[in-house]
Every structure is written in structure tokens, then in C-alpha cells.
Coordinates of C-alpha atoms in Angstrom, one line a residue:
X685 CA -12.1 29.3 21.4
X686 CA -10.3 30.5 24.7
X687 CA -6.3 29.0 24.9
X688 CA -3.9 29.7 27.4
X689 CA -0.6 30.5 25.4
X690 CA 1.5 31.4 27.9
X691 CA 2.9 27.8 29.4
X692 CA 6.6 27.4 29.9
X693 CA 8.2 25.9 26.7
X694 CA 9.6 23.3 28.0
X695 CA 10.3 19.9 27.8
X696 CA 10.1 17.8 30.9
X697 CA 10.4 13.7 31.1
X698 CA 7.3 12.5 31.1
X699 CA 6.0 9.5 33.6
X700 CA 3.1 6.6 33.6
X701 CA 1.2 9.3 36.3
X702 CA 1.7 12.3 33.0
X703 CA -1.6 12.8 30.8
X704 CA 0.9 12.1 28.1
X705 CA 3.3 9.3 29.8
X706 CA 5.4 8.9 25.8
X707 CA 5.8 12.6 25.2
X708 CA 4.2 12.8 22.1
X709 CA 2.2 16.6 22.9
X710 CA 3.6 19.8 22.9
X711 CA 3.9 22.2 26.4
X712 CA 1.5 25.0 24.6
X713 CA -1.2 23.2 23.6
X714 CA -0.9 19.9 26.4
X715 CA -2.5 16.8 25.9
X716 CA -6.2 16.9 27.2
X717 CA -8.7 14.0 27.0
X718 CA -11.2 17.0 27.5
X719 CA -10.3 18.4 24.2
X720 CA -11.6 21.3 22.1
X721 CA -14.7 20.2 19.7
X722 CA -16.9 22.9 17.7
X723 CA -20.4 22.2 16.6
X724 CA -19.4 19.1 13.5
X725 CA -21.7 19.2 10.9
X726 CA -21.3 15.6 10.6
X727 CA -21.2 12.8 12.7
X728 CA -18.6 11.1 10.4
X729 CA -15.9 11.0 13.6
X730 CA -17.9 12.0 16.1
X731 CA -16.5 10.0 19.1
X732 CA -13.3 9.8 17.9
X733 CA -10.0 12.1 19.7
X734 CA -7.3 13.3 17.1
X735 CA -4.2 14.9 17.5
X736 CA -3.0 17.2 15.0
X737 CA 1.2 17.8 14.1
X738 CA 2.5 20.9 15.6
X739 CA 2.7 22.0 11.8
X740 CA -0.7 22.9 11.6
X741 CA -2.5 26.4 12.8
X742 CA -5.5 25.4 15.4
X743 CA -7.4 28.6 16.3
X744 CA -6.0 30.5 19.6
X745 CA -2.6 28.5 19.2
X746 CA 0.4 29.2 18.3
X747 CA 2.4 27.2 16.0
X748 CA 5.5 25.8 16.8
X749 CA 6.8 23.6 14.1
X750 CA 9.4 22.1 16.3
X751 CA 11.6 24.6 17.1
X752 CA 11.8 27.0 19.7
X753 CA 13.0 30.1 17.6
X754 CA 10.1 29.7 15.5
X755 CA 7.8 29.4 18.5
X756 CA 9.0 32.4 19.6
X757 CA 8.3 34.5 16.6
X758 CA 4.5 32.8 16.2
X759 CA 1.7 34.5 17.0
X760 CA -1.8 32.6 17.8
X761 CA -3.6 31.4 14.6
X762 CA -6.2 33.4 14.2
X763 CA -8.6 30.3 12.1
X764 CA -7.3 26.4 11.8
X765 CA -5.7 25.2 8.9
X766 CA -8.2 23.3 6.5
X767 CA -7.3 20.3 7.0
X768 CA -7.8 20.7 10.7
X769 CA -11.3 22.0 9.9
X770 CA -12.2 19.0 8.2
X771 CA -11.6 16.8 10.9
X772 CA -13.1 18.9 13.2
X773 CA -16.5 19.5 11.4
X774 CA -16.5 15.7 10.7
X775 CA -17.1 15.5 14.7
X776 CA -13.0 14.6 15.8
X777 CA -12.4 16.0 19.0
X778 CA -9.0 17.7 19.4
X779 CA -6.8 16.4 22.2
X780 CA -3.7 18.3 21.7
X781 CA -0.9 19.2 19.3
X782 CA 1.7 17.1 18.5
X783 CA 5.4 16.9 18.6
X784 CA 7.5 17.5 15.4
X785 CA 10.8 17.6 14.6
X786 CA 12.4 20.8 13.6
X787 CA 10.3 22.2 10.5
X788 CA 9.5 18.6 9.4
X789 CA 13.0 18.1 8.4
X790 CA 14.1 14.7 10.0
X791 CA 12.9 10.8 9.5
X792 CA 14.3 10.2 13.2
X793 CA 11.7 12.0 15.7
X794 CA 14.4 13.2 18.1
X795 CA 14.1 16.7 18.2
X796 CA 16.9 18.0 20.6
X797 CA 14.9 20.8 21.8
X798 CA 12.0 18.8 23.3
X799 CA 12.4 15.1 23.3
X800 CA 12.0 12.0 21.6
X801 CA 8.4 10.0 22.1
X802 CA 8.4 6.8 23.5
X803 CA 7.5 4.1 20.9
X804 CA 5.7 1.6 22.8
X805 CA 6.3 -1.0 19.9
X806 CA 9.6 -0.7 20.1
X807 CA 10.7 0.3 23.2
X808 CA 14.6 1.7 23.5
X809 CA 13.9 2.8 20.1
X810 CA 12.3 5.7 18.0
X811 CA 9.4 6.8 16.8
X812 CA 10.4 7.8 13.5
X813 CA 10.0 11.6 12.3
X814 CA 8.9 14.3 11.7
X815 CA 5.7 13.0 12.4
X816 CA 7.3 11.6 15.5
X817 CA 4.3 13.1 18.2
X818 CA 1.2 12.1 16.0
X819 CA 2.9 8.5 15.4
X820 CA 3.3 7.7 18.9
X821 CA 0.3 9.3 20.3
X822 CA -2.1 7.0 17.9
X823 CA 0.0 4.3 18.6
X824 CA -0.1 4.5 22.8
X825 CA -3.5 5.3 22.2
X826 CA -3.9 8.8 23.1
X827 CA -5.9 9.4 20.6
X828 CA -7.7 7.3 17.9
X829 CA -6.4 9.5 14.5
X830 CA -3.5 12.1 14.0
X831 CA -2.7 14.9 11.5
X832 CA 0.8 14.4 9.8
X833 CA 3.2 15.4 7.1
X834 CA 4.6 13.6 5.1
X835 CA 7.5 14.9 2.6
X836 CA 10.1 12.4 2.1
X837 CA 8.7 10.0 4.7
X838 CA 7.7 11.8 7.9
X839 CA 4.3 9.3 7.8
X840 CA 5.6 6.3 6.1
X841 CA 8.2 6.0 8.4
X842 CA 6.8 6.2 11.5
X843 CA 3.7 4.2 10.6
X844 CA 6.0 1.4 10.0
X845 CA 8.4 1.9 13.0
X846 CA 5.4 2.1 15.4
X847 CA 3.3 -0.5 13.5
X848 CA 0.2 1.4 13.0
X849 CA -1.8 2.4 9.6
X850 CA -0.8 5.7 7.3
X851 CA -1.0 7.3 4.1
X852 CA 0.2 10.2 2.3
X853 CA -2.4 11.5 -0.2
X854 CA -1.7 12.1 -3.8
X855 CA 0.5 15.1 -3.8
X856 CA -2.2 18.5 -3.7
X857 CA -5.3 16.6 -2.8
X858 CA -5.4 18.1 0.5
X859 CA -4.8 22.2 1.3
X860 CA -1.9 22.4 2.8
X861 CA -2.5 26.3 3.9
X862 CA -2.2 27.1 7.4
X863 CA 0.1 24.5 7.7
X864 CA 4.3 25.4 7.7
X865 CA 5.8 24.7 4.5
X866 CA 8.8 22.4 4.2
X867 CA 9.2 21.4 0.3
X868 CA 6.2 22.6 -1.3
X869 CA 6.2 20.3 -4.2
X870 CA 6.7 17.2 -2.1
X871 CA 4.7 18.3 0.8
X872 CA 1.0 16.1 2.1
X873 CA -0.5 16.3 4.6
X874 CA -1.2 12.8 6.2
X875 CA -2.5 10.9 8.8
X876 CA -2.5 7.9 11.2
X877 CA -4.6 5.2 13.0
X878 CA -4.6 2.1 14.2
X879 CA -7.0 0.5 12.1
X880 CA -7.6 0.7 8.8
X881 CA -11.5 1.6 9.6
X882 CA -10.6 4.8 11.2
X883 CA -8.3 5.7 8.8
X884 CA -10.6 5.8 6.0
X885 CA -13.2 7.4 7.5
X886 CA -10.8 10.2 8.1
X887 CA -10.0 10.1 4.3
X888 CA -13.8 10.9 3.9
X889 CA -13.6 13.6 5.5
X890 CA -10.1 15.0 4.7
X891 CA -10.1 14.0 1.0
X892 CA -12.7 15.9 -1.6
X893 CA -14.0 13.1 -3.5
X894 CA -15.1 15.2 -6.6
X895 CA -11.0 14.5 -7.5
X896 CA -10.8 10.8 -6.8
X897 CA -10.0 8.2 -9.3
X898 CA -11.0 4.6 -9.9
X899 CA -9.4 1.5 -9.9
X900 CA -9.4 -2.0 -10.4
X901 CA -6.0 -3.3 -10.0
X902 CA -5.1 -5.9 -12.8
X903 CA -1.2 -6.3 -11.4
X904 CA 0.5 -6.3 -8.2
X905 CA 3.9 -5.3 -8.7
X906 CA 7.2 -6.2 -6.2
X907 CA 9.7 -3.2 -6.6
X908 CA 12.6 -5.7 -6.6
X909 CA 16.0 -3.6 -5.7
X910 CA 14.1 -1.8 -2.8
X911 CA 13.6 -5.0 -1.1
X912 CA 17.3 -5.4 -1.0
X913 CA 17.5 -2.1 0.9
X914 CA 16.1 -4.0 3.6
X915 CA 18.0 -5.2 6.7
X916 CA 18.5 -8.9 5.2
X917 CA 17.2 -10.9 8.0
X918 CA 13.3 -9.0 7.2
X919 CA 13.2 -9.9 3.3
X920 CA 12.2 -13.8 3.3
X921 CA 9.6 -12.7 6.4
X922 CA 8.3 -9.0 4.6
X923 CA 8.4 -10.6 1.3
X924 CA 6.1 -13.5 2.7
X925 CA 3.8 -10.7 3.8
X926 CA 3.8 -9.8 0.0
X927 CA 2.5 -12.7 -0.6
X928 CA -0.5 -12.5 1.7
X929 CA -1.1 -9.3 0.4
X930 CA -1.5 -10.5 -3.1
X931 CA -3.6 -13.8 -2.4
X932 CA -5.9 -11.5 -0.1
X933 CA -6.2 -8.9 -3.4
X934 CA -6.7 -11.2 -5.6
X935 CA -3.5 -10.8 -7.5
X936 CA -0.3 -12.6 -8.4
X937 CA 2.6 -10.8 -7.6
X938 CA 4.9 -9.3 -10.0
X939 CA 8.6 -8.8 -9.2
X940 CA 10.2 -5.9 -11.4
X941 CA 13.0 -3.5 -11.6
X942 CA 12.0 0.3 -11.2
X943 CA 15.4 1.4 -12.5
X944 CA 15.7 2.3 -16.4
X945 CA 18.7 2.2 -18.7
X946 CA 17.7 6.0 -20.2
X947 CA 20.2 7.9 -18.3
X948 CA 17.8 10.1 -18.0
X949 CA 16.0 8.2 -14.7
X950 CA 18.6 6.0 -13.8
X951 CA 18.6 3.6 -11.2
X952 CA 16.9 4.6 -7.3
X953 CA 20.4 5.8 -5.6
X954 CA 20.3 8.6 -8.2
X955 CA 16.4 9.2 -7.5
X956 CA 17.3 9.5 -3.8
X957 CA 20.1 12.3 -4.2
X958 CA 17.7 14.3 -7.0
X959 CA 15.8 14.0 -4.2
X960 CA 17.6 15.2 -1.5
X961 CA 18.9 17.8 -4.0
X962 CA 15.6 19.1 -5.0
X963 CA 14.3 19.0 -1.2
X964 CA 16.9 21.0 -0.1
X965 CA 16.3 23.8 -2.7
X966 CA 13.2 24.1 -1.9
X967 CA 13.4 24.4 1.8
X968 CA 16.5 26.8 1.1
X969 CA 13.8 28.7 -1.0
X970 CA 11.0 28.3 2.1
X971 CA 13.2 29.0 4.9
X972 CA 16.9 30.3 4.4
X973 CA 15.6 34.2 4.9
X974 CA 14.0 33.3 8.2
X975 CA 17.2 31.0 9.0
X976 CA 19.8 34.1 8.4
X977 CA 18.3 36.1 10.0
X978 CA 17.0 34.6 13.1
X979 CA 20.2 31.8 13.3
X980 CA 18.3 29.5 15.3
X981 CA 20.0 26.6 17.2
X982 CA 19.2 23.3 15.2
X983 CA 19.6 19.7 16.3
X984 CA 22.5 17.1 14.8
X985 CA 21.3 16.6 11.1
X986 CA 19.0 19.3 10.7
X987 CA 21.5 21.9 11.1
X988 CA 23.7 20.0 8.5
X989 CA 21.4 19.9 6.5
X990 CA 20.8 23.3 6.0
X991 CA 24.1 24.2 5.9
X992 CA 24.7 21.7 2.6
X993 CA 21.0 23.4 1.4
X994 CA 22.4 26.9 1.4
X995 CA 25.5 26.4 -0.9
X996 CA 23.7 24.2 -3.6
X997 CA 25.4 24.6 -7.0
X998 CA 22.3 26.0 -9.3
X999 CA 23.8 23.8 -12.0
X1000 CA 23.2 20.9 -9.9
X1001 CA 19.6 21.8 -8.7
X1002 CA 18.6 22.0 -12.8
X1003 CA 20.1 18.6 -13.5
X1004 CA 18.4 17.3 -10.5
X1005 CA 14.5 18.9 -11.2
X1006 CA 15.2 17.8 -14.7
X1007 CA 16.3 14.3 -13.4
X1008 CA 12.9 14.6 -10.9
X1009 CA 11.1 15.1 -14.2
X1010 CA 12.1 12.4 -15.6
X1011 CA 11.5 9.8 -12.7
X1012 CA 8.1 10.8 -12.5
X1013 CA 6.9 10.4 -15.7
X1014 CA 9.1 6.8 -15.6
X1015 CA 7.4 5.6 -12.3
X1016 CA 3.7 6.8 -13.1
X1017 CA 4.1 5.4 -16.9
X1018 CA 5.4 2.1 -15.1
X1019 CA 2.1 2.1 -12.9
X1020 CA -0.2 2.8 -15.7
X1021 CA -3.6 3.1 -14.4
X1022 CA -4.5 -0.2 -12.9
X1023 CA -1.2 -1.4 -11.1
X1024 CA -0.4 -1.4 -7.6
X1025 CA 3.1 -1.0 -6.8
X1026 CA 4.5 -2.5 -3.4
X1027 CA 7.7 -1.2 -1.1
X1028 CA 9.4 -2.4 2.3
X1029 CA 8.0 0.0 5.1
X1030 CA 11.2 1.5 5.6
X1031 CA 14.6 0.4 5.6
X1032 CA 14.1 -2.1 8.6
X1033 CA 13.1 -1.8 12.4
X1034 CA 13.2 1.4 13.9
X1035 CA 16.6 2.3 15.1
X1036 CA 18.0 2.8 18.6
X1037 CA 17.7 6.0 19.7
X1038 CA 21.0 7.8 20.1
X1039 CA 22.9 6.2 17.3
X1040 CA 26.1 7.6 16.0
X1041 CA 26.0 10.2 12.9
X1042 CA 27.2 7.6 11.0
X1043 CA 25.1 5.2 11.3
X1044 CA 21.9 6.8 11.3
X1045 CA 22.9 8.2 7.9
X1046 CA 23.6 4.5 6.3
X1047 CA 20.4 3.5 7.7
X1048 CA 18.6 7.1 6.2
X1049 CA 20.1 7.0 2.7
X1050 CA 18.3 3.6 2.8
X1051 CA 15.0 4.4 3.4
X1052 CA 15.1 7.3 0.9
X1053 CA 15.7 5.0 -1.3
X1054 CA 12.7 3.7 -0.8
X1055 CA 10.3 6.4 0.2
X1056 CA 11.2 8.7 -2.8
X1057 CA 9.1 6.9 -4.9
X1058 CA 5.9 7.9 -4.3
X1059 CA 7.1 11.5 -3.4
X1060 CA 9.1 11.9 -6.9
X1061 CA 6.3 11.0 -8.4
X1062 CA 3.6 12.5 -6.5
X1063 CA 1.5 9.0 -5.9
X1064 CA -0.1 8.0 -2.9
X1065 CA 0.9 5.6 -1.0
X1066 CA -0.6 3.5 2.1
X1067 CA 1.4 2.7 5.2
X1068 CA 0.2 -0.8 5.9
X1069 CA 1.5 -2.6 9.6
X1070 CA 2.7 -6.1 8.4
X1071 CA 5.1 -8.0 10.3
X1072 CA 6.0 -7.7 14.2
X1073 CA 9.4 -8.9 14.9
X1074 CA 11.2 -9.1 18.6
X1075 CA 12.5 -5.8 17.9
X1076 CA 9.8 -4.0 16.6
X1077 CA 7.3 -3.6 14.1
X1078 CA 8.3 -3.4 10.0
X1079 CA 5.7 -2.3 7.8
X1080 CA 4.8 -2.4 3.9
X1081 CA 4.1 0.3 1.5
X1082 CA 1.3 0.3 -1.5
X1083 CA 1.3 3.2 -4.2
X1084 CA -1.0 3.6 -6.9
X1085 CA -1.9 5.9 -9.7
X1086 CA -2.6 9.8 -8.6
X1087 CA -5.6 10.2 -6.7
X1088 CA -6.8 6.9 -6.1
X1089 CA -6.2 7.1 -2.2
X1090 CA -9.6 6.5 -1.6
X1091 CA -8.7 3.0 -3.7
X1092 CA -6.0 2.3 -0.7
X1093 CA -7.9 3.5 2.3
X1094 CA -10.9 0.9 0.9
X1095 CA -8.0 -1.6 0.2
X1096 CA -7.1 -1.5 3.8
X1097 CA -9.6 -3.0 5.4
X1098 CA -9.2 -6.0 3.7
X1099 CA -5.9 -6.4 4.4
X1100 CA -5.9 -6.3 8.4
X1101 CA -4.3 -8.9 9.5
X1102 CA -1.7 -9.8 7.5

């Protein structure tokens, strides 16, 4: 494949006469309904457009991850990430890459450097990150699928700001190479669409069904105290939705109480700071060479967030991988291997863009709460539109056991709709 590589790196405001009117594409590799498709040896997609996370080598590219320092210092993939190969031989056309915030590390979709894409379910408001570009791109129907990441979020979040379908696979299901690391041991690689049809046919493709597992669910259970993370106007609505959900899976719903009195686990505000803890060694680990050396010019919150990563205590990295430890085997014993667990979206509605510091930390430490589940535990989890409100979209989350993600993606289409 022929690319030119050489387009300013810019970021310009884009309009309703732009090929890409939200700003959800990258400068280097612009949105293009013309796309780039190789000979597919199956027709699985074939008619279907895809944009793939600015994360993830496509031949002839360079990769940018979100950051212009890092851009800088790329050189053109010389062969696509697996996961982009996948889609491709399944017959997805490619339409462009997609923007990211910096090195994945955000839930907001902001990224200083090049813009913030419009959410056209929530206008005034954003996206959600880091999957910020692939979100709103399937959701203003640029393209019919995306490639994501998701870590602590970046798909779960978005899919329920914007109102569209997700899911981040069992954690290792899907080759991650060719694609910039975050967090190893919490990175996915996941993807979006606006109905649940398209999104499991991408699963066939993406997912290598020699690993899947089965399941009949027997319980439907309501994680209790993440519910009250939610803004409290959405619980009585979202908690309706539950309901739905249940009658249309034949199941009666459970409520329960995912935190333990072993010390050991705890309660979830002590999952979501192992989390953060354990993260942020690990990107340390990834990216703190590349981050002395070349001192590149991060965005409020990422470059915070760095700076806490690179003077963690060890003493409090081995409390929190051994507190990690301990929440996984908790959550996935709680499961078993025929329960379904459910979770709120995200914290609530998709914030205003531009908020204070402040309060788009209250609003973050929230949703960690909820989204470090399934990423403690390595479970997948399906990102499932549910209730449209005057200010946006809120979604619902369903995790199950490790590797039955081709259990949610069938799942899915019977709950459109709700």
C-alpha cells in the first residue's frame, strides 16, 4: 500500500462541508470514504467501513498514539497490527485512523494537542476517551465498526457517553502487538458499533473461537454499591433498564454487594486506587525511559499523572498487585461460571467539555469505580446503549466469566432495544 505521510500535523476545526465534520480522524492518515481494502479472504464484513484507534500500526502509516512527540519519533509500520488484519481480511474497508488521547491515558477524549470530537449524542459535551475518535466516528456514522482500547475504560466509557454498542474482550484474547502498549496486564483491544449485529460479526472475526467458553446464565446479578456511583437522578431510570434486561434474558435479577469483609479485597474505592496504583506502574515501566528522555508536552491530567506514576513507593505497588490479586480471584469466584454480572455505563452522562480539574476528577474516581471490575479481573464486559436522557445517552455494562465474549456479543442482539 502507497500512503502519503507527509501531511501537516495539525489540528484544524472541522465543519459540516469537512469529510470528517466531528473531528474524530487523525491529519496523517485523513478520513476517506475511499478507504484502503486488500484482497479479504472472507466476505464476513465485506461492505462494511472501519476505523481503527491511532494505537494501532496500519501498513505505510505512521503511528501516533496521540501525541505529537511520539509522532515525531514514528516511523511508517512496515505490516498492520493483527488485530487490524483480522478486520481487514474479514472484508472491512479502512477509512482512516482514529483520534486518541495521549498514549491511551485519559477517560475524557480531549487531547490538547488535536481536539476533542464532537459527540453528536450529546452535543456541548465529550466523547469520552481514549477511544475518543473511534467512539464518535461510529457514532456520526463515519464508519459502521472501530478498533479501540480499552484499559481502564477507554471503550466502556465512550460507548455509553455516545450511546453506541462496545466490548472489551477477555483480557489476552486478542494480540495486542503492533499496537502501543499502555498497561500491559490491563490492556484489550476493543471495538464499537452501532448495532449489536455488526458488533458480533466483528467478534467473529477478531476473536479466535478455539478459546471461547460457554454459557448458560442461571443468575443475573445487580452490583449494588456501583449503582450508587451513579448521578442519583439516572438510578430509578438505569435500574428500570435492569429490569428489562433481565425479563428479556430470562432471569430474575439479583442485587448483591461486590465488596468483602477479608481485608484482603476490601470494598471497590480500594479496588479503584490498586487500580490506579498498579496502572501507573506499569505505564511507568512502558513509558517513563521514552518520557525522560524525550520530555514531551502532555495535556492537563495526563501529565499529572505521570508525574504521580514516576515517584510510586515500591512498597505501595506490592500491596497494591497483591491487593489486585486478591480482587480478582474474589470477583471471578463471585461470578462462578454461569452468572452475569451487571454495572451502570459509567458514572452518569457524559460531562461538559472543559470542566474544572476538580470536577472532572470527582466525576473520574467514580467511574473507576465502576469500570475496574472487569479490568481487575480480566473479564469481559459488553457496553450496552440503554437509556437516552435530554442530556445524553447512559449506557449499561454486562461482565461474565473469561472468555465468554462471544456469550455477550450473541446476548446483544436480543437485547436492542431496551
Amino acid at each position: 500500500m502507497t500512503v502519503e505521510i507527509d501531511i501537516p500535523l495539525v489540528f484544524t476545526v472541522p465543519d459540516e462541508t469537512s469529510p470528517d465534520p466531528l473531528g474524530a480522524f487523525m491529519a496523517h492518515a485523513p478520513y476517506s470514504t475511499a478507504g484502503y481494502a486488500p484482497a479479504p479472504q472472507s466476505q464476513l464484513l465485506s461492505g462494511l467501513s472501519v476505523g481503527i484507534k491511532d494505537l494501532y500500526d496500519v501498513a505505510g502509516l505512521k503511528t501516533g498514539a496521540g501525541s505529537p512527540a511520539w509522532f515525531a519519533q514514528a516511523k511508517p509500520a512496515q505490516r498492520s497490527a493483527p488485530a487490524v488484519v483480522a478486520l481487514l481480511d474479514a472484508g472491512a474497508q479502512f477509512v482512516g485512523k482514529t483520534l486518541t488521547d495521549e498514549l491511551a491515558w485519559s477517560l475524557n477524549g480531549e487531547n490538547v494537542h488535536y481536539g476533542t470530537p464532537v459527540n453528536v449524542a450529546a452535543p456541548g459535551r465529550i466523547p469520552g476517551g481514549s477511544s475518543a475518535g473511534s467512539a464518535a466516528a461510529v457514532t456520526g456514522g463515519l464508519c459502521d465498526l472501530a478498533l479501540g482500547s480499552d484499559t481502564g475504560g477507554s471503550v466502556r466509557a465512550p460507548a455509553s457517553y455516545c450511546g453506541v454498542w462496545g466490548i472489551r474482550p477477555t483480557h489476552g484474547r486478542i494480540s495486542l502487538s503492533g499496537a502501543v502498549a499502555l498497561a500491559p496486564s490491563y490492556d484489550t483491544a476493543g471495538w464499537f458499533a452501532r448495532d449489536a449485529r455488526v458488533l458480533a460479526l466483528a467478534g467473529q472475526a477478531l476473536l479466535n473461537a478455539d478459546n471461547a467458553v460457554p454459557l448458560t446464565p442461571e443468575r443475573l446479578l445487580v452490583a449494588e454499591e456501583l449503582f450508587e456511583r451513579l448521578d442519583a437522578p439516572l438510578r430509578a431510570p438505569l435500574l428500570e433498564k435492569v429490569r428489562v434486561l433481565a425479563r428479556r434474558l430470562g432471569l430474575v435479577p439479583e442485587f448483591v454487594t461486590l465488596s468483602a469483609t477479608d481485608e484482603r479485597v476490601g470494598d471497590v474505592a480500594a479496588w479503584r486506587q490498586a487500580f490506579i496504583t498498579t496502572q501507573s506502574a506499569e505505564v511507568w515501566d512502558v513509558h517513563g525511559d521514552w518520557v525522560e528522555r524525550e520530555k514531551p508536552q502532555f495535556g492537563p491530567g495526563v501529565g499529572e499523572r505521570f508525574l504521580a506514576a514516576q515517584s510510586l513507593p515500591a512498597d505501595d505497588i506490592a500491596e497494591a498487585r497483591g491487593k489486585r490479586t486478591a480482587v480478582a480471584d474474589h470477583v471471578r469466584g463471585f461470578l462462578g461460571d454461569a452468572s452475569l454480572l451487571v454495572v451502570p455505563g459509567a458514572a452518569g452522562v457524559a460531562p461538559h467539555k472543559n470542566l474544572d480539574p476538580e470536577t472532572l476528577q470527582e466525576i473520574r474516581m467514580r467511574a473507576l469505580d465502576i469500570l475496574c471490575v472487569a479490568g481487575m479481573a480480566g473479564l469481559p464486559q459488553l457496553a450496552i446503549p440503554a437509556l437516552k436522557t435530554p442530556e445524553g445517552p447512559v449506557g449499561l455494562g454486562l461482565i461474565g466469566p473469561a472468555g465468554t465474549d462471544e456469550v455477550l456479543l450473541n446476548l446483544a442482539q436480543e437485547l436492542e432495544e431496551l
